[in-house]
PDB file of C-alpha atoms in Angstrom:
ATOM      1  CA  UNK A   1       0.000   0.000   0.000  1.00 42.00           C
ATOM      2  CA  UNK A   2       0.957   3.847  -0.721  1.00 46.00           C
ATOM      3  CA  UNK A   3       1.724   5.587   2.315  1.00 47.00           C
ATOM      4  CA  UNK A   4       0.975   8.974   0.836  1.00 62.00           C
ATOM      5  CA  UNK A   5       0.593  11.662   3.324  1.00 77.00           C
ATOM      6  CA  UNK A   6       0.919   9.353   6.159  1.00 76.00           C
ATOM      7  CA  UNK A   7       3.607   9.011   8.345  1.00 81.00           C
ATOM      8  CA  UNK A   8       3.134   4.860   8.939  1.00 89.00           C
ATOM      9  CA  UNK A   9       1.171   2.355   7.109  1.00 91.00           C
ATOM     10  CA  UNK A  10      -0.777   2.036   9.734  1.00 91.00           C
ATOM     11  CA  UNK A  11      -2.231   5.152   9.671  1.00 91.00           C
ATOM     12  CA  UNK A  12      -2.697   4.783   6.013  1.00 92.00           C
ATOM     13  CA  UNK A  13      -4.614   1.709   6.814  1.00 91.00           C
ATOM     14  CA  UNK A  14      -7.026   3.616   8.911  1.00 91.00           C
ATOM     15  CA  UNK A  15      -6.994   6.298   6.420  1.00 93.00           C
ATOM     16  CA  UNK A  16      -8.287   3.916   4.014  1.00 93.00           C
ATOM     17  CA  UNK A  17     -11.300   2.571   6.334  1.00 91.00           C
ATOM     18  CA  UNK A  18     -12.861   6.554   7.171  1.00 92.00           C
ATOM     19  CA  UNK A  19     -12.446   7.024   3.274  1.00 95.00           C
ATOM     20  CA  UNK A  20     -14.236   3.704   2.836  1.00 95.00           C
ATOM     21  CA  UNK A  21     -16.723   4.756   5.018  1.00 94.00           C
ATOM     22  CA  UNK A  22     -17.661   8.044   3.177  1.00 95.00           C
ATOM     23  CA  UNK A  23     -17.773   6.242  -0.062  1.00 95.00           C
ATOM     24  CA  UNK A  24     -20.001   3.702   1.356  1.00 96.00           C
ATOM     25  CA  UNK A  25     -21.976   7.169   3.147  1.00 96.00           C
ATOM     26  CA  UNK A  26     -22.589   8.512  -0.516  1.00 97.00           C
ATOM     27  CA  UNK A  27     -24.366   4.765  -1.249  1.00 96.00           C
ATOM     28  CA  UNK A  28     -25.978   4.724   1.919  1.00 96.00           C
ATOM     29  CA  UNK A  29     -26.652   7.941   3.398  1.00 96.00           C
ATOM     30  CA  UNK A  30     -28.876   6.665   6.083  1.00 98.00           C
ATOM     31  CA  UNK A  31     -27.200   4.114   7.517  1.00 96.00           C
ATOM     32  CA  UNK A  32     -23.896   5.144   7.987  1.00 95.00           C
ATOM     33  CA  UNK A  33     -25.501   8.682   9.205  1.00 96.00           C
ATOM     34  CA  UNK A  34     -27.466   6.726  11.914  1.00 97.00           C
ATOM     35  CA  UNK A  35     -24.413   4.378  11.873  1.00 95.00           C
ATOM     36  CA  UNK A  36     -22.649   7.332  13.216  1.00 95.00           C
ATOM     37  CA  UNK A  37     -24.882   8.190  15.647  1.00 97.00           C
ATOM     38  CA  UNK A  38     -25.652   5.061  17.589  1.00 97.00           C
ATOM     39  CA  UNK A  39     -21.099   4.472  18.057  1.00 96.00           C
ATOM     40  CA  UNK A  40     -20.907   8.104  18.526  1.00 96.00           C
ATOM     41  CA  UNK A  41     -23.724   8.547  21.520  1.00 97.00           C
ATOM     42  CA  UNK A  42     -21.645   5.460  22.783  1.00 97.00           C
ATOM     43  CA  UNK A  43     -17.954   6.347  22.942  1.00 97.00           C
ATOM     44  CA  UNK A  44     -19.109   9.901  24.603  1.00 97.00           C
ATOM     45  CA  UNK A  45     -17.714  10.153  27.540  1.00 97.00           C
ATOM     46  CA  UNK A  46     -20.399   9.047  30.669  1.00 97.00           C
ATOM     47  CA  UNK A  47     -19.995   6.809  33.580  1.00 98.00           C
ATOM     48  CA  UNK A  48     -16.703   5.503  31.852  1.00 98.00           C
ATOM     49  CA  UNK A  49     -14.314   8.128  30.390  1.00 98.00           C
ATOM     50  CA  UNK A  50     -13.091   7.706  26.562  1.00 98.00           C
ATOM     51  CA  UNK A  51      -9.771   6.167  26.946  1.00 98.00           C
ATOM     52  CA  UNK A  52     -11.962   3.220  28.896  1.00 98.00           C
ATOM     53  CA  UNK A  53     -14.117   2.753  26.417  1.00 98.00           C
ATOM     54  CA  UNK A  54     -11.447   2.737  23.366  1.00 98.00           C
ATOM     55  CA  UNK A  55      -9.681  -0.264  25.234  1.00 98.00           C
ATOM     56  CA  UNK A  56     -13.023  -2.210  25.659  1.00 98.00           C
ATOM     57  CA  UNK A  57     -13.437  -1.615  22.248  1.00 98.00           C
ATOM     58  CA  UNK A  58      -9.718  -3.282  21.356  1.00 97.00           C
ATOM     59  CA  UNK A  59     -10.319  -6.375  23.244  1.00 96.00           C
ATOM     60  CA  UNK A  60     -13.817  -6.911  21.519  1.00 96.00           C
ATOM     61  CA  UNK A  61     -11.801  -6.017  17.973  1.00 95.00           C
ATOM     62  CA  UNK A  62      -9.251  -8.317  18.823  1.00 93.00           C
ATOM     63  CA  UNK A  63     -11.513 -10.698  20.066  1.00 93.00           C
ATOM     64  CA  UNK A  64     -13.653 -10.578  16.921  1.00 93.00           C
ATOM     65  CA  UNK A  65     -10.297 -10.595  14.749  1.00 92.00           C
ATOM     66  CA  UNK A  66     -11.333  -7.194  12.773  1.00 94.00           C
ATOM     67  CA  UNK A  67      -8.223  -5.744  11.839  1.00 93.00           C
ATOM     68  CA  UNK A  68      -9.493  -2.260  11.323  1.00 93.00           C
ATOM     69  CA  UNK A  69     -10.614  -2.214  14.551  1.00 95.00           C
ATOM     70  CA  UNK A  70      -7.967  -2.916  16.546  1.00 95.00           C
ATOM     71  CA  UNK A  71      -5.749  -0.311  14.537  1.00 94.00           C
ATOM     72  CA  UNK A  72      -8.762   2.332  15.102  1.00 94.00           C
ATOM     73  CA  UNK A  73      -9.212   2.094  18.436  1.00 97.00           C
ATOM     74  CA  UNK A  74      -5.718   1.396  19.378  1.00 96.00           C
ATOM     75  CA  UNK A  75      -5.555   5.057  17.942  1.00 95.00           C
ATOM     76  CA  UNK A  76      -8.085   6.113  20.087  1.00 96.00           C
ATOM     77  CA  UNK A  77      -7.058   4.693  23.061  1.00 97.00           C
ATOM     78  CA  UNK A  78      -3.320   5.981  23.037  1.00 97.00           C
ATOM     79  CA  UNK A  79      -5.159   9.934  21.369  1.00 96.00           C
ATOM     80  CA  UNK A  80      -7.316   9.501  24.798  1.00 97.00           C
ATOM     81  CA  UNK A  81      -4.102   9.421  27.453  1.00 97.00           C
ATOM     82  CA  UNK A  82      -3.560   5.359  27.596  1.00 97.00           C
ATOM     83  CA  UNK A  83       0.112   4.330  27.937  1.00 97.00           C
ATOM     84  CA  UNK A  84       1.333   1.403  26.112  1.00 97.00           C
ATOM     85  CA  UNK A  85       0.798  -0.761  29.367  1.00 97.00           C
ATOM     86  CA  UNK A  86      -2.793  -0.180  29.569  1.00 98.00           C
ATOM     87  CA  UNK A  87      -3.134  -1.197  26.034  1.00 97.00           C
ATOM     88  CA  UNK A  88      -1.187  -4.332  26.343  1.00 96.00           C
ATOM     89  CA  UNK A  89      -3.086  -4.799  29.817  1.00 97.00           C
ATOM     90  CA  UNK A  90      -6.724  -4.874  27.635  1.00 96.00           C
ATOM     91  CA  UNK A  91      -4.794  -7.069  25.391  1.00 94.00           C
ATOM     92  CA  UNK A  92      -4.287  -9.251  28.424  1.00 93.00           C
ATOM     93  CA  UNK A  93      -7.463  -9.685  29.104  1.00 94.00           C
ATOM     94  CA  UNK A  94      -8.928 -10.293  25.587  1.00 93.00           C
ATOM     95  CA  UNK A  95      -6.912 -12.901  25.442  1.00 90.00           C
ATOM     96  CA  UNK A  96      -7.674 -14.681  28.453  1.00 91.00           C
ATOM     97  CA  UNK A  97     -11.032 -15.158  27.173  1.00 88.00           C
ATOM     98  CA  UNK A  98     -10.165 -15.555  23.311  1.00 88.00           C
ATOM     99  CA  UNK A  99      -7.155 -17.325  23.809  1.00 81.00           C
ATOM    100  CA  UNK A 100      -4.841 -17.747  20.503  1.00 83.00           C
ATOM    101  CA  UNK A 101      -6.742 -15.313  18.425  1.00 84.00           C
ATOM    102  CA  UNK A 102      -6.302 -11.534  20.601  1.00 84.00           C
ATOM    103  CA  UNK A 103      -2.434 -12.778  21.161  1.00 86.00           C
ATOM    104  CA  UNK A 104      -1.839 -13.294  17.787  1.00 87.00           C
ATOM    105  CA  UNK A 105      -3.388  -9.895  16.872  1.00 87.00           C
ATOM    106  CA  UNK A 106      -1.569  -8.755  19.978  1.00 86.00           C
ATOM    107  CA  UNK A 107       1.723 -10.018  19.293  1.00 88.00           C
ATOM    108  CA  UNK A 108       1.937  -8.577  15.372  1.00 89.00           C
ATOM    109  CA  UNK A 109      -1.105  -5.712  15.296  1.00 90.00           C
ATOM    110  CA  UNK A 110      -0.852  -3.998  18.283  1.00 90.00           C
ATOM    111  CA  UNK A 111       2.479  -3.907  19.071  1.00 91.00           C
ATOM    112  CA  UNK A 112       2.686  -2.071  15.350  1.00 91.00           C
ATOM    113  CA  UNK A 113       0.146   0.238  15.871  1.00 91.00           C
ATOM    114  CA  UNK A 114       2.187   1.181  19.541  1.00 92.00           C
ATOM    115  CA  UNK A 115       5.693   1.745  17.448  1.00 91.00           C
ATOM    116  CA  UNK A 116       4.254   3.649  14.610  1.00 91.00           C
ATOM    117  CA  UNK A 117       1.106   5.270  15.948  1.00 91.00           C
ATOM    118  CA  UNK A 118       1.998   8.981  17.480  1.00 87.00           C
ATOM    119  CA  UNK A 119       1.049   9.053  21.073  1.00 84.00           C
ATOM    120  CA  UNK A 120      -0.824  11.446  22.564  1.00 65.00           C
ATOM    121  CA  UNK A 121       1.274  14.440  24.342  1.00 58.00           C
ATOM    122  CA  UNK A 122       0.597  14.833  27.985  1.00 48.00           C
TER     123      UNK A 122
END
């Protein structure tokens, strides 16, 4: 893949899913609008702050094996103040329930995303 304007693949990668999603918002303006809505209202910050909810996210992506996830909210998590530690602490836990599948993803995705993915300044 081109990296183009981005500074790892990985970003280009999630590049490459939001511009999939617009394309697929010109096709279906409905759904991905309300599709937006519904996984917006639920990563806004309530009884669990952001950064909480962008790790539960990464164990159910790596847990569910979707790639785009776990890059995406991996992103999230570190732009919402979570140190390396916590990440590989959700990845932990994923994988105590998932077994082979979130440490694979762990051991090759998420470790990428954490060396090429700029963290968030504190």
């Amino acid at each position: 893949m081109e990296n183009g304007n981005y500074s790892t693949e990985i970003e280009a990668f999630i590049h490459e899913y939001k511009a999939g999603l617009a394309d697929l918002k010109e096709k279906l303006p409905e759904v991905v609008d309300q599709y937006h809505a519904f996984t917006g209202a639920c990563f806004k910050k309530g009884k669990l702050d952001q950064k909480t909810k962008h790790l539960i996210a990464l164990g159910i992506g790596l847990a569910t094996q979707d790639e785009y996830c776990i890059m995406y909210h991996t992103q999230e998590a570190l732009q919402k103040g979570a140190s390396d530690a916590e990440i590989l602490e959700a990845l932990g836990v994923s994988a105590a329930l998932t077994g082979g599948i979130a440490m694979s993803h762990g051991a090759t995705l998420v470790q990428a995303c954490l060396e090429e993915l700029p963290h968030r300044k504190h």
